[in-house]
């Protein structure tokens, strides 16, 4: 199994960062350049305990579908999501949120395994682990920008 851990301090309250991490719209905005869409979306646009979603995206020029479930939601400390079906042999993402003197320490622990045994392990080691790490960092850039904007009192701009 391939794994990586990302940590990032966000200058916003933990409850704000936690809530935004469960916002399906934020996820879509953060992955827009990959054409990511939701075929099956959570009720109300927010992930809750047991929410399932089917994603469609294009990576490496290949269209993918990934169905995931959110579980172990423990506001505002964390939650998990895992693949139910899709391109991975296994995929687990643990989201943790801790109080920090500046705001919130966001920690992402991502564990995955590509299919195809030894070939998949080689793919994971050679480039997929780094590619996935960059995707999560990109998502976290969007999450931090929105959370810090809200914390500064600017709030999010709503469409007209």
Coordinates of C-alpha atoms in Angstrom, one line a residue:
X1 CA 0.0 0.0 0.0
X2 CA 1.2 3.5 -0.8
X3 CA 0.7 6.2 1.8
X4 CA 1.4 9.8 2.4
X5 CA 0.6 12.3 5.1
X6 CA 0.1 16.1 4.5
X7 CA -0.1 18.6 7.3
X8 CA -1.1 22.2 6.9
X9 CA -1.9 25.0 9.4
X10 CA -4.9 27.1 8.3
X11 CA -5.6 30.4 10.0
X12 CA -9.3 29.7 10.7
X13 CA -11.3 28.1 13.4
X14 CA -11.4 24.3 13.4
X15 CA -15.2 24.2 13.0
X16 CA -15.0 26.3 9.9
X17 CA -12.2 24.2 8.3
X18 CA -14.1 21.0 9.2
X19 CA -17.4 22.2 7.7
X20 CA -15.6 23.3 4.5
X21 CA -13.9 20.0 4.1
X22 CA -17.4 18.4 4.0
X23 CA -18.6 20.9 1.4
X24 CA -19.1 19.1 -1.9
X25 CA -19.1 22.4 -3.8
X26 CA -15.7 23.3 -2.5
X27 CA -14.4 19.9 -3.6
X28 CA -15.7 20.5 -7.1
X29 CA -14.2 23.9 -7.3
X30 CA -10.8 22.6 -6.2
X31 CA -10.8 19.9 -8.8
X32 CA -12.4 21.9 -11.7
X33 CA -9.3 21.7 -13.9
X34 CA -9.7 17.9 -13.9
X35 CA -13.3 18.2 -15.1
X36 CA -14.4 16.5 -11.9
X37 CA -18.2 16.2 -11.5
X38 CA -20.5 14.4 -9.3
X39 CA -22.8 11.8 -10.9
X40 CA -24.3 11.1 -7.5
X41 CA -24.2 13.9 -5.0
X42 CA -24.9 14.2 -1.2
X43 CA -28.2 15.6 -0.1
X44 CA -27.9 19.4 0.5
X45 CA -24.4 19.5 -1.0
X46 CA -22.7 18.5 2.3
X47 CA -21.2 15.2 3.1
X48 CA -22.6 13.6 6.3
X49 CA -22.2 10.2 8.0
X50 CA -22.8 7.5 5.4
X51 CA -22.9 9.9 2.4
X52 CA -22.0 8.2 -0.9
X53 CA -20.9 10.1 -4.0
X54 CA -19.9 9.0 -7.5
X55 CA -17.2 11.1 -9.0
X56 CA -16.3 11.5 -12.7
X57 CA -12.9 13.0 -13.6
X58 CA -10.2 12.8 -16.2
X59 CA -6.6 12.1 -15.1
X60 CA -3.7 11.2 -17.4
X61 CA -6.2 11.7 -20.3
X62 CA -8.3 8.7 -19.0
X63 CA -11.9 9.1 -17.8
X64 CA -12.4 7.6 -14.3
X65 CA -15.4 7.0 -12.1
X66 CA -15.0 6.6 -8.4
X67 CA -17.7 5.9 -5.8
X68 CA -16.8 6.8 -2.3
X69 CA -18.5 6.8 1.2
X70 CA -17.9 9.2 4.0
X71 CA -17.9 7.7 7.5
X72 CA -16.6 8.1 11.1
X73 CA -17.7 11.7 11.1
X74 CA -16.7 13.2 14.4
X75 CA -17.2 17.0 14.3
X76 CA -15.0 18.9 14.4
X77 CA -12.2 16.4 14.8
X78 CA -12.3 14.4 11.6
X79 CA -13.9 12.0 9.2
X80 CA -12.9 9.3 6.7
X81 CA -13.8 8.5 3.1
X82 CA -13.0 5.3 1.2
X83 CA -13.6 3.9 -2.2
X84 CA -16.6 1.7 -2.7
X85 CA -15.8 1.1 -6.4
X86 CA -13.4 2.6 -8.9
X87 CA -9.9 2.5 -10.3
X88 CA -8.0 1.7 -7.1
X89 CA -7.5 -1.7 -5.5
X90 CA -8.1 0.2 -2.2
X91 CA -8.4 3.8 -1.2
X92 CA -8.7 5.4 2.2
X93 CA -8.5 9.1 3.1
X94 CA -8.4 10.1 6.8
X95 CA -9.1 13.8 7.5
X96 CA -8.0 15.1 10.9
X97 CA -8.5 18.6 12.4
X98 CA -6.7 19.8 15.5
X99 CA -6.6 23.0 17.4
X100 CA -3.5 25.0 16.6
X101 CA -2.3 28.4 18.1
X102 CA -2.8 30.0 14.6
X103 CA -6.1 28.2 13.9
X104 CA -6.3 24.6 12.7
X105 CA -3.9 21.9 11.9
X106 CA -5.3 19.9 8.9
X107 CA -3.8 16.5 8.5
X108 CA -4.6 14.2 5.5
X109 CA -3.5 10.6 5.6
X110 CA -4.1 8.9 2.3
X111 CA -3.5 5.2 1.8
X112 CA -4.1 3.5 -1.6
X113 CA -3.2 0.5 -3.7
X114 CA -3.4 0.3 -7.5
X115 CA -4.7 -2.9 -9.0
X116 CA -2.6 -5.3 -11.0
X117 CA -0.3 -6.6 -8.2
X118 CA 3.4 -5.9 -8.7
X119 CA 2.8 -3.6 -11.7
X120 CA 0.4 -1.6 -9.6
X121 CA 2.9 -1.3 -6.8
X122 CA 5.5 -0.1 -9.2
X123 CA 3.1 2.5 -10.6
X124 CA 2.2 3.7 -7.1
X125 CA 5.9 4.0 -6.2
X126 CA 7.1 5.5 -9.5
X127 CA 4.5 8.3 -9.9
X128 CA 1.0 7.8 -8.6
X129 CA 1.9 8.6 -4.9
X130 CA 3.3 11.9 -5.9
X131 CA 0.5 12.7 -8.2
X132 CA -2.1 12.0 -5.5
X133 CA -0.2 14.1 -3.0
X134 CA -0.3 17.0 -5.4
X135 CA -4.0 16.6 -5.9
X136 CA -4.7 16.7 -2.1
X137 CA -2.4 19.7 -1.7
X138 CA -4.3 21.5 -4.5
X139 CA -7.6 20.7 -2.8
X140 CA -6.1 22.0 0.5
X141 CA -5.0 25.2 -1.2
X142 CA -8.7 25.9 -2.0
X143 CA -9.9 24.8 1.4
X144 CA -7.4 27.1 3.2
X145 CA -8.2 30.1 0.9
X146 CA -12.0 29.8 1.6
X147 CA -11.5 29.1 5.3
X148 CA -9.1 32.0 5.8
X149 CA -11.4 34.3 3.8
X150 CA -14.3 33.4 6.1
X151 CA -12.2 33.9 9.2
X152 CA -11.2 37.4 8.0
X153 CA -14.9 38.2 7.8
X154 CA -15.1 38.3 4.0
X155 CA -17.4 35.2 3.7
X156 CA -17.9 33.4 0.5
X157 CA -19.4 35.1 -2.5
X158 CA -22.7 33.6 -3.6
X159 CA -23.6 33.4 -7.3
X160 CA -26.1 36.1 -8.4

